[in-house]
Amino acid sequence: MIFVLGGTSDSLIISDWLTETKQAFILSVATDYGEILANQHAENVFCGRLSKEAMLERWHAEKVHLVIDATHPFATIVSETAMDACKEAAIPYIRFERTSEQTDNTYLVNDINEACTVAAKLGQRIFLTTGSKNLPEFVEGLKQQHIIARILPVSDVIRSAEELGLVADQIIGMKGPFTTESNRTQLEMTGADVLITKESGKQGGFQEKLTAAAELNIPVIVIRRKKLNYPIEINHLNELPEILTQMEVY
């Protein structure tokens, strides 16, 4: 049994491939929304956040012999936990890591505090495409700026943004993927001075954001992702068959 740590579009693509190649697998997600999407791509879905002990217990019960980590590039705690659990259980671990690109109008920063400091110097109207999880930190760090947050159109996510004090013209409830054109339209429509995003890679629509901002001459603040020392890392789906063959998973 293969255990796929999901929650990204990458994990859904991997799940489709595992289904096509008749591999037995479990797709694990952390949220109810993730579970809705996962059920469209996998027969066996687990929803919930797993501690190291819970991972080991579930993997033992399900006879898991391989873990594929396709979580979000910024879900480093999950990845670190999974690597520790795999090491203890002597289970091979594969990380599917998105690649990313940059342009000349980007400001690379290491964390949210640094992103807020730079943004405050660059403009007044800040367009956030970093999701809702860290929205409280941006609201706290950008008190003097006008935040426009693009978040998932889910009731509890919208409600949490409103509870932080954001009003209707500060919330864009939409689900990607977003094209360069749609990004450009939203940046123009909101009168954004600065775009803040995460180094999320191709599947996260990273390049489309950079291109749209460059066309409008809007600076982009990119929060770097933490680099982990993965035992095995692949960046493209076509690398997976060879890795599995080497591991004699086929």
PDB file of C-alpha atoms in Angstrom:
ATOM      1  CA  MET A   1       0.000   0.000   0.000  1.00  0.00           C
ATOM      2  CA  ILE A   2       1.259   3.467  -0.958  1.00  0.00           C
ATOM      3  CA  PHE A   3       0.413   6.382   1.331  1.00  0.00           C
ATOM      4  CA  VAL A   4       0.134   9.730  -0.468  1.00  0.00           C
ATOM      5  CA  LEU A   5       0.305  12.845   1.666  1.00  0.00           C
ATOM      6  CA  GLY A   6      -1.864  15.226  -0.319  1.00  0.00           C
ATOM      7  CA  GLY A   7      -3.676  18.533  -0.236  1.00  0.00           C
ATOM      8  CA  THR A   8      -2.307  19.899  -3.530  1.00  0.00           C
ATOM      9  CA  SER A   9      -3.162  19.564  -7.207  1.00  0.00           C
ATOM     10  CA  ASP A  10       0.085  17.616  -7.520  1.00  0.00           C
ATOM     11  CA  SER A  11      -1.253  14.923  -5.206  1.00  0.00           C
ATOM     12  CA  LEU A  12      -4.411  14.604  -7.319  1.00  0.00           C
ATOM     13  CA  ILE A  13      -2.351  14.138 -10.486  1.00  0.00           C
ATOM     14  CA  ILE A  14      -0.218  11.529  -8.717  1.00  0.00           C
ATOM     15  CA  SER A  15      -3.381   9.784  -7.493  1.00  0.00           C
ATOM     16  CA  ASP A  16      -4.798   9.653 -11.011  1.00  0.00           C
ATOM     17  CA  TRP A  17      -1.560   8.078 -12.238  1.00  0.00           C
ATOM     18  CA  LEU A  18      -1.526   5.520  -9.410  1.00  0.00           C
ATOM     19  CA  THR A  19      -5.111   4.598 -10.267  1.00  0.00           C
ATOM     20  CA  GLU A  20      -4.285   4.219 -13.966  1.00  0.00           C
ATOM     21  CA  THR A  21      -1.320   1.980 -13.152  1.00  0.00           C
ATOM     22  CA  LYS A  22      -3.416  -0.055 -10.717  1.00  0.00           C
ATOM     23  CA  GLN A  23      -1.358   0.799  -7.626  1.00  0.00           C
ATOM     24  CA  ALA A  24      -3.036   0.375  -4.243  1.00  0.00           C
ATOM     25  CA  PHE A  25      -2.863   3.675  -2.372  1.00  0.00           C
ATOM     26  CA  ILE A  26      -4.409   5.892   0.266  1.00  0.00           C
ATOM     27  CA  LEU A  27      -4.700   9.631  -0.329  1.00  0.00           C
ATOM     28  CA  SER A  28      -4.383  11.577   2.911  1.00  0.00           C
ATOM     29  CA  VAL A  29      -5.682  15.158   3.263  1.00  0.00           C
ATOM     30  CA  ALA A  30      -6.045  17.489   6.218  1.00  0.00           C
ATOM     31  CA  THR A  31      -9.275  19.413   5.532  1.00  0.00           C
ATOM     32  CA  ASP A  32     -12.909  18.736   4.634  1.00  0.00           C
ATOM     33  CA  TYR A  33     -12.503  20.703   1.413  1.00  0.00           C
ATOM     34  CA  GLY A  34      -9.445  18.632   0.539  1.00  0.00           C
ATOM     35  CA  GLU A  35     -11.468  15.485   1.166  1.00  0.00           C
ATOM     36  CA  ILE A  36     -14.156  16.582  -1.312  1.00  0.00           C
ATOM     37  CA  LEU A  37     -11.523  16.969  -4.031  1.00  0.00           C
ATOM     38  CA  ALA A  38      -9.659  13.811  -3.010  1.00  0.00           C
ATOM     39  CA  ASN A  39     -12.780  11.661  -3.320  1.00  0.00           C
ATOM     40  CA  GLN A  40     -12.886  12.533  -7.024  1.00  0.00           C
ATOM     41  CA  HIS A  41      -9.408  11.081  -7.553  1.00  0.00           C
ATOM     42  CA  ALA A  42      -9.016   8.215  -5.081  1.00  0.00           C
ATOM     43  CA  GLU A  43     -11.148   5.386  -3.755  1.00  0.00           C
ATOM     44  CA  ASN A  44      -9.360   5.272  -0.409  1.00  0.00           C
ATOM     45  CA  VAL A  45      -9.182   8.683   1.288  1.00  0.00           C
ATOM     46  CA  PHE A  46      -8.149   9.592   4.813  1.00  0.00           C
ATOM     47  CA  CYS A  47      -9.038  13.024   6.190  1.00  0.00           C
ATOM     48  CA  GLY A  48      -7.330  14.379   9.296  1.00  0.00           C
ATOM     49  CA  ARG A  49      -4.065  15.723  10.646  1.00  0.00           C
ATOM     50  CA  LEU A  50      -1.619  13.033  11.701  1.00  0.00           C
ATOM     51  CA  SER A  51       1.015  13.144  14.401  1.00  0.00           C
ATOM     52  CA  LYS A  52       4.105  10.998  14.009  1.00  0.00           C
ATOM     53  CA  GLU A  53       2.601   8.349  16.287  1.00  0.00           C
ATOM     54  CA  ALA A  54      -0.678   8.381  14.347  1.00  0.00           C
ATOM     55  CA  MET A  55       1.201   8.005  11.070  1.00  0.00           C
ATOM     56  CA  LEU A  56       3.115   4.996  12.357  1.00  0.00           C
ATOM     57  CA  GLU A  57      -0.028   3.376  13.724  1.00  0.00           C
ATOM     58  CA  ARG A  58      -2.001   3.878  10.512  1.00  0.00           C
ATOM     59  CA  TRP A  59       0.855   2.807   8.254  1.00  0.00           C
ATOM     60  CA  HIS A  60       1.288  -0.388  10.269  1.00  0.00           C
ATOM     61  CA  ALA A  61      -2.445  -1.139  10.113  1.00  0.00           C
ATOM     62  CA  GLU A  62      -2.633  -0.480   6.365  1.00  0.00           C
ATOM     63  CA  LYS A  63       0.661  -2.279   5.599  1.00  0.00           C
ATOM     64  CA  VAL A  64       2.101   0.830   3.955  1.00  0.00           C
ATOM     65  CA  HIS A  65       5.395   0.165   2.166  1.00  0.00           C
ATOM     66  CA  LEU A  66       5.969   3.574   0.532  1.00  0.00           C
ATOM     67  CA  VAL A  67       5.141   7.206   1.336  1.00  0.00           C
ATOM     68  CA  ILE A  68       4.831   9.876  -1.359  1.00  0.00           C
ATOM     69  CA  ASP A  69       4.800  13.383   0.095  1.00  0.00           C
ATOM     70  CA  ALA A  70       2.934  15.761  -2.234  1.00  0.00           C
ATOM     71  CA  THR A  71       1.896  18.272   0.404  1.00  0.00           C
ATOM     72  CA  HIS A  72       2.094  22.037  -0.116  1.00  0.00           C
ATOM     73  CA  PRO A  73       5.663  23.359  -0.361  1.00  0.00           C
ATOM     74  CA  PHE A  74       5.092  25.353   2.833  1.00  0.00           C
ATOM     75  CA  ALA A  75       3.703  22.432   4.848  1.00  0.00           C
ATOM     76  CA  THR A  76       7.207  21.718   6.107  1.00  0.00           C
ATOM     77  CA  ILE A  77       6.089  20.464   9.527  1.00  0.00           C
ATOM     78  CA  VAL A  78       4.080  17.687   7.866  1.00  0.00           C
ATOM     79  CA  SER A  79       7.040  16.768   5.667  1.00  0.00           C
ATOM     80  CA  GLU A  80       9.465  16.726   8.589  1.00  0.00           C
ATOM     81  CA  THR A  81       7.060  14.576  10.612  1.00  0.00           C
ATOM     82  CA  ALA A  82       6.596  12.145   7.730  1.00  0.00           C
ATOM     83  CA  MET A  83      10.339  11.824   7.165  1.00  0.00           C
ATOM     84  CA  ASP A  84      10.900  11.066  10.855  1.00  0.00           C
ATOM     85  CA  ALA A  85       8.122   8.483  10.840  1.00  0.00           C
ATOM     86  CA  CYS A  86       9.447   6.853   7.656  1.00  0.00           C
ATOM     87  CA  LYS A  87      12.928   6.650   9.117  1.00  0.00           C
ATOM     88  CA  GLU A  88      11.634   4.993  12.277  1.00  0.00           C
ATOM     89  CA  ALA A  89       9.451   2.542  10.357  1.00  0.00           C
ATOM     90  CA  ALA A  90      12.071   1.902   7.646  1.00  0.00           C
ATOM     91  CA  ILE A  91       9.582   2.942   4.953  1.00  0.00           C
ATOM     92  CA  PRO A  92      10.894   4.636   1.781  1.00  0.00           C
ATOM     93  CA  TYR A  93       9.934   8.315   1.445  1.00  0.00           C
ATOM     94  CA  ILE A  94       9.616  10.234  -1.829  1.00  0.00           C
ATOM     95  CA  ARG A  95       9.109  13.985  -1.920  1.00  0.00           C
ATOM     96  CA  PHE A  96       7.341  15.507  -4.922  1.00  0.00           C
ATOM     97  CA  GLU A  97       8.704  19.072  -4.889  1.00  0.00           C
ATOM     98  CA  ARG A  98       7.417  21.738  -7.217  1.00  0.00           C
ATOM     99  CA  THR A  99       9.884  23.771  -9.224  1.00  0.00           C
ATOM    100  CA  SER A 100       9.602  27.560  -9.322  1.00  0.00           C
ATOM    101  CA  GLU A 101      10.738  30.512 -11.384  1.00  0.00           C
ATOM    102  CA  GLN A 102      11.406  34.181 -10.722  1.00  0.00           C
ATOM    103  CA  THR A 103      11.464  37.483 -12.643  1.00  0.00           C
ATOM    104  CA  ASP A 104      13.336  40.728 -12.209  1.00  0.00           C
ATOM    105  CA  ASN A 105      10.530  42.482 -10.308  1.00  0.00           C
ATOM    106  CA  THR A 106      10.589  40.081  -7.349  1.00  0.00           C
ATOM    107  CA  TYR A 107      11.691  40.712  -3.777  1.00  0.00           C
ATOM    108  CA  LEU A 108      12.720  37.463  -2.099  1.00  0.00           C
ATOM    109  CA  VAL A 109      12.042  37.286   1.649  1.00  0.00           C
ATOM    110  CA  ASN A 110      12.334  34.554   4.253  1.00  0.00           C
ATOM    111  CA  ASP A 111       9.148  34.975   6.272  1.00  0.00           C
ATOM    112  CA  ILE A 112       5.890  36.879   6.723  1.00  0.00           C
ATOM    113  CA  ASN A 113       7.391  39.556   8.974  1.00  0.00           C
ATOM    114  CA  GLU A 114       9.984  40.407   6.349  1.00  0.00           C
ATOM    115  CA  ALA A 115       7.296  40.368   3.645  1.00  0.00           C
ATOM    116  CA  CYS A 116       5.214  42.890   5.604  1.00  0.00           C
ATOM    117  CA  THR A 117       8.219  45.155   6.205  1.00  0.00           C
ATOM    118  CA  VAL A 118       9.097  45.240   2.512  1.00  0.00           C
ATOM    119  CA  ALA A 119       5.466  45.634   1.400  1.00  0.00           C
ATOM    120  CA  ALA A 120       4.939  48.637   3.678  1.00  0.00           C
ATOM    121  CA  LYS A 121       7.795  50.395   1.890  1.00  0.00           C
ATOM    122  CA  LEU A 122       6.560  49.563  -1.602  1.00  0.00           C
ATOM    123  CA  GLY A 123       2.898  50.512  -1.561  1.00  0.00           C
ATOM    124  CA  GLN A 124      -0.427  50.977   0.163  1.00  0.00           C
ATOM    125  CA  ARG A 125      -2.724  48.436  -1.496  1.00  0.00           C
ATOM    126  CA  ILE A 126      -1.410  44.910  -0.912  1.00  0.00           C
ATOM    127  CA  PHE A 127      -2.769  41.977  -2.923  1.00  0.00           C
ATOM    128  CA  LEU A 128      -2.312  38.726  -0.975  1.00  0.00           C
ATOM    129  CA  THR A 129      -2.304  35.355  -2.722  1.00  0.00           C
ATOM    130  CA  THR A 130      -0.940  33.432   0.243  1.00  0.00           C
ATOM    131  CA  GLY A 131      -4.181  31.775   1.347  1.00  0.00           C
ATOM    132  CA  SER A 132      -6.064  32.145   4.608  1.00  0.00           C
ATOM    133  CA  LYS A 133      -3.873  30.204   7.034  1.00  0.00           C
ATOM    134  CA  ASN A 134      -1.456  33.080   7.696  1.00  0.00           C
ATOM    135  CA  LEU A 135      -3.937  35.902   7.117  1.00  0.00           C
ATOM    136  CA  PRO A 136      -3.941  36.960  10.815  1.00  0.00           C
ATOM    137  CA  GLU A 137      -0.190  37.580  10.640  1.00  0.00           C
ATOM    138  CA  PHE A 138      -0.542  39.760   7.556  1.00  0.00           C
ATOM    139  CA  VAL A 139      -3.405  41.734   9.087  1.00  0.00           C
ATOM    140  CA  GLU A 140      -1.246  42.348  12.161  1.00  0.00           C
ATOM    141  CA  GLY A 141       1.853  43.216  10.153  1.00  0.00           C
ATOM    142  CA  LEU A 142       0.131  45.475   7.612  1.00  0.00           C
ATOM    143  CA  LYS A 143      -2.077  47.593   9.865  1.00  0.00           C
ATOM    144  CA  GLN A 144      -1.386  50.769   7.884  1.00  0.00           C
ATOM    145  CA  GLN A 145      -1.946  49.161   4.474  1.00  0.00           C
ATOM    146  CA  HIS A 146      -5.116  48.194   2.613  1.00  0.00           C
ATOM    147  CA  ILE A 147      -5.115  44.398   2.255  1.00  0.00           C
ATOM    148  CA  ILE A 148      -6.925  42.567  -0.541  1.00  0.00           C
ATOM    149  CA  ALA A 149      -6.912  38.830   0.209  1.00  0.00           C
ATOM    150  CA  ARG A 150      -7.671  36.189  -2.412  1.00  0.00           C
ATOM    151  CA  ILE A 151      -8.924  33.156  -0.511  1.00  0.00           C
ATOM    152  CA  LEU A 152     -11.010  30.054  -1.103  1.00  0.00           C
ATOM    153  CA  PRO A 153     -14.764  30.686  -1.550  1.00  0.00           C
ATOM    154  CA  VAL A 154     -15.651  28.530   1.456  1.00  0.00           C
ATOM    155  CA  SER A 155     -17.955  29.858   4.164  1.00  0.00           C
ATOM    156  CA  ASP A 156     -15.680  29.269   7.153  1.00  0.00           C
ATOM    157  CA  VAL A 157     -12.688  30.768   5.318  1.00  0.00           C
ATOM    158  CA  ILE A 158     -14.655  33.892   4.339  1.00  0.00           C
ATOM    159  CA  ARG A 159     -15.993  34.151   7.883  1.00  0.00           C
ATOM    160  CA  SER A 160     -12.525  33.960   9.387  1.00  0.00           C
ATOM    161  CA  ALA A 161     -11.378  36.823   7.122  1.00  0.00           C
ATOM    162  CA  GLU A 162     -14.350  38.929   8.184  1.00  0.00           C
ATOM    163  CA  GLU A 163     -13.603  38.218  11.829  1.00  0.00           C
ATOM    164  CA  LEU A 164     -10.147  39.678  11.242  1.00  0.00           C
ATOM    165  CA  GLY A 165     -11.810  42.938  10.187  1.00  0.00           C
ATOM    166  CA  LEU A 166     -11.651  42.576   6.398  1.00  0.00           C
ATOM    167  CA  VAL A 167     -14.683  43.933   4.557  1.00  0.00           C
ATOM    168  CA  ALA A 168     -16.236  43.014   1.195  1.00  0.00           C
ATOM    169  CA  ASP A 169     -13.852  45.016  -0.999  1.00  0.00           C
ATOM    170  CA  GLN A 170     -10.882  43.374   0.722  1.00  0.00           C
ATOM    171  CA  ILE A 171     -11.948  39.789   0.021  1.00  0.00           C
ATOM    172  CA  ILE A 172     -11.817  37.910  -3.278  1.00  0.00           C
ATOM    173  CA  GLY A 173     -13.340  34.479  -2.771  1.00  0.00           C
ATOM    174  CA  MET A 174     -12.133  32.385  -5.721  1.00  0.00           C
ATOM    175  CA  LYS A 175     -10.529  29.033  -6.374  1.00  0.00           C
ATOM    176  CA  GLY A 176      -7.702  28.647  -8.892  1.00  0.00           C
ATOM    177  CA  PRO A 177      -6.042  27.797 -11.119  1.00  0.00           C
ATOM    178  CA  PHE A 178      -5.665  31.408 -12.233  1.00  0.00           C
ATOM    179  CA  THR A 179      -4.372  32.381 -15.657  1.00  0.00           C
ATOM    180  CA  THR A 180      -2.061  35.320 -16.299  1.00  0.00           C
ATOM    181  CA  GLU A 181      -5.053  37.208 -17.683  1.00  0.00           C
ATOM    182  CA  SER A 182      -7.249  36.600 -14.625  1.00  0.00           C
ATOM    183  CA  ASN A 183      -4.419  37.629 -12.305  1.00  0.00           C
ATOM    184  CA  ARG A 184      -3.845  40.790 -14.315  1.00  0.00           C
ATOM    185  CA  THR A 185      -7.558  41.637 -14.293  1.00  0.00           C
ATOM    186  CA  GLN A 186      -7.776  41.246 -10.515  1.00  0.00           C
ATOM    187  CA  LEU A 187      -4.646  43.315  -9.925  1.00  0.00           C
ATOM    188  CA  GLU A 188      -6.023  46.072 -12.144  1.00  0.00           C
ATOM    189  CA  MET A 189      -9.524  45.873 -10.671  1.00  0.00           C
ATOM    190  CA  THR A 190      -8.272  46.204  -7.097  1.00  0.00           C
ATOM    191  CA  GLY A 191      -5.692  48.888  -7.863  1.00  0.00           C
ATOM    192  CA  ALA A 192      -2.986  46.803  -6.220  1.00  0.00           C
ATOM    193  CA  ASP A 193       0.427  48.381  -5.617  1.00  0.00           C
ATOM    194  CA  VAL A 194       2.146  45.203  -4.415  1.00  0.00           C
ATOM    195  CA  LEU A 195       1.585  41.456  -4.810  1.00  0.00           C
ATOM    196  CA  ILE A 196       2.617  39.058  -2.051  1.00  0.00           C
ATOM    197  CA  THR A 197       2.854  35.359  -2.861  1.00  0.00           C
ATOM    198  CA  LYS A 198       4.659  32.222  -1.795  1.00  0.00           C
ATOM    199  CA  GLU A 199       7.269  30.305  -3.755  1.00  0.00           C
ATOM    200  CA  SER A 200       4.690  27.692  -4.610  1.00  0.00           C
ATOM    201  CA  GLY A 201       5.892  26.468  -7.989  1.00  0.00           C
ATOM    202  CA  LYS A 202       4.260  25.750 -11.332  1.00  0.00           C
ATOM    203  CA  GLN A 203       1.165  23.936 -10.066  1.00  0.00           C
ATOM    204  CA  GLY A 204       0.507  26.773  -7.626  1.00  0.00           C
ATOM    205  CA  GLY A 205       0.203  29.258 -10.491  1.00  0.00           C
ATOM    206  CA  PHE A 206       3.395  31.004  -9.427  1.00  0.00           C
ATOM    207  CA  GLN A 207       4.595  31.981 -12.893  1.00  0.00           C
ATOM    208  CA  GLU A 208       1.171  33.319 -13.914  1.00  0.00           C
ATOM    209  CA  LYS A 209       1.230  35.686 -10.932  1.00  0.00           C
ATOM    210  CA  LEU A 210       4.743  36.887 -11.715  1.00  0.00           C
ATOM    211  CA  THR A 211       3.941  37.454 -15.380  1.00  0.00           C
ATOM    212  CA  ALA A 212       0.746  39.387 -14.652  1.00  0.00           C
ATOM    213  CA  ALA A 213       2.501  41.598 -12.125  1.00  0.00           C
ATOM    214  CA  ALA A 214       5.420  42.211 -14.498  1.00  0.00           C
ATOM    215  CA  GLU A 215       3.029  43.292 -17.263  1.00  0.00           C
ATOM    216  CA  LEU A 216       1.573  45.894 -14.891  1.00  0.00           C
ATOM    217  CA  ASN A 217       4.951  46.848 -13.409  1.00  0.00           C
ATOM    218  CA  ILE A 218       3.768  45.780  -9.949  1.00  0.00           C
ATOM    219  CA  PRO A 219       6.472  44.547  -7.549  1.00  0.00           C
ATOM    220  CA  VAL A 220       6.110  41.000  -6.224  1.00  0.00           C
ATOM    221  CA  ILE A 221       7.222  39.891  -2.782  1.00  0.00           C
ATOM    222  CA  VAL A 222       8.006  36.176  -2.772  1.00  0.00           C
ATOM    223  CA  ILE A 223       8.209  34.314   0.525  1.00  0.00           C
ATOM    224  CA  ARG A 224      10.828  31.616   0.107  1.00  0.00           C
ATOM    225  CA  ARG A 225       9.950  28.079   1.040  1.00  0.00           C
ATOM    226  CA  LYS A 226      12.036  26.307   3.624  1.00  0.00           C
ATOM    227  CA  LYS A 227      14.445  23.865   2.039  1.00  0.00           C
ATOM    228  CA  LEU A 228      14.466  20.433   3.614  1.00  0.00           C
ATOM    229  CA  ASN A 229      16.958  17.642   3.123  1.00  0.00           C
ATOM    230  CA  TYR A 230      14.701  15.101   1.451  1.00  0.00           C
ATOM    231  CA  PRO A 231      16.091  11.552   1.086  1.00  0.00           C
ATOM    232  CA  ILE A 232      14.522  11.260  -2.386  1.00  0.00           C
ATOM    233  CA  GLU A 233      13.140  14.240  -4.300  1.00  0.00           C
ATOM    234  CA  ILE A 234      11.457  14.349  -7.701  1.00  0.00           C
ATOM    235  CA  ASN A 235      10.095  17.376  -9.556  1.00  0.00           C
ATOM    236  CA  HIS A 236       8.101  15.811 -12.386  1.00  0.00           C
ATOM    237  CA  LEU A 237       5.560  13.007 -12.574  1.00  0.00           C
ATOM    238  CA  ASN A 238       7.522  11.236 -15.309  1.00  0.00           C
ATOM    239  CA  GLU A 239      10.289  10.592 -12.769  1.00  0.00           C
ATOM    240  CA  LEU A 240       7.992   8.515 -10.565  1.00  0.00           C
ATOM    241  CA  PRO A 241       7.824   5.284 -12.641  1.00  0.00           C
ATOM    242  CA  GLU A 242      11.611   4.922 -12.666  1.00  0.00           C
ATOM    243  CA  ILE A 243      11.843   5.542  -8.917  1.00  0.00           C
ATOM    244  CA  LEU A 244       9.137   2.979  -8.207  1.00  0.00           C
ATOM    245  CA  THR A 245      10.826   0.466 -10.484  1.00  0.00           C
ATOM    246  CA  GLN A 246      14.110   0.933  -8.629  1.00  0.00           C
ATOM    247  CA  MET A 247      12.266   0.369  -5.371  1.00  0.00           C
ATOM    248  CA  GLU A 248      10.564  -2.693  -6.876  1.00  0.00           C
ATOM    249  CA  VAL A 249       7.142  -1.240  -6.104  1.00  0.00           C
ATOM    250  CA  TYR A 250       5.754  -2.262  -9.510  1.00  0.00           C
TER     251      TYR A 250
END
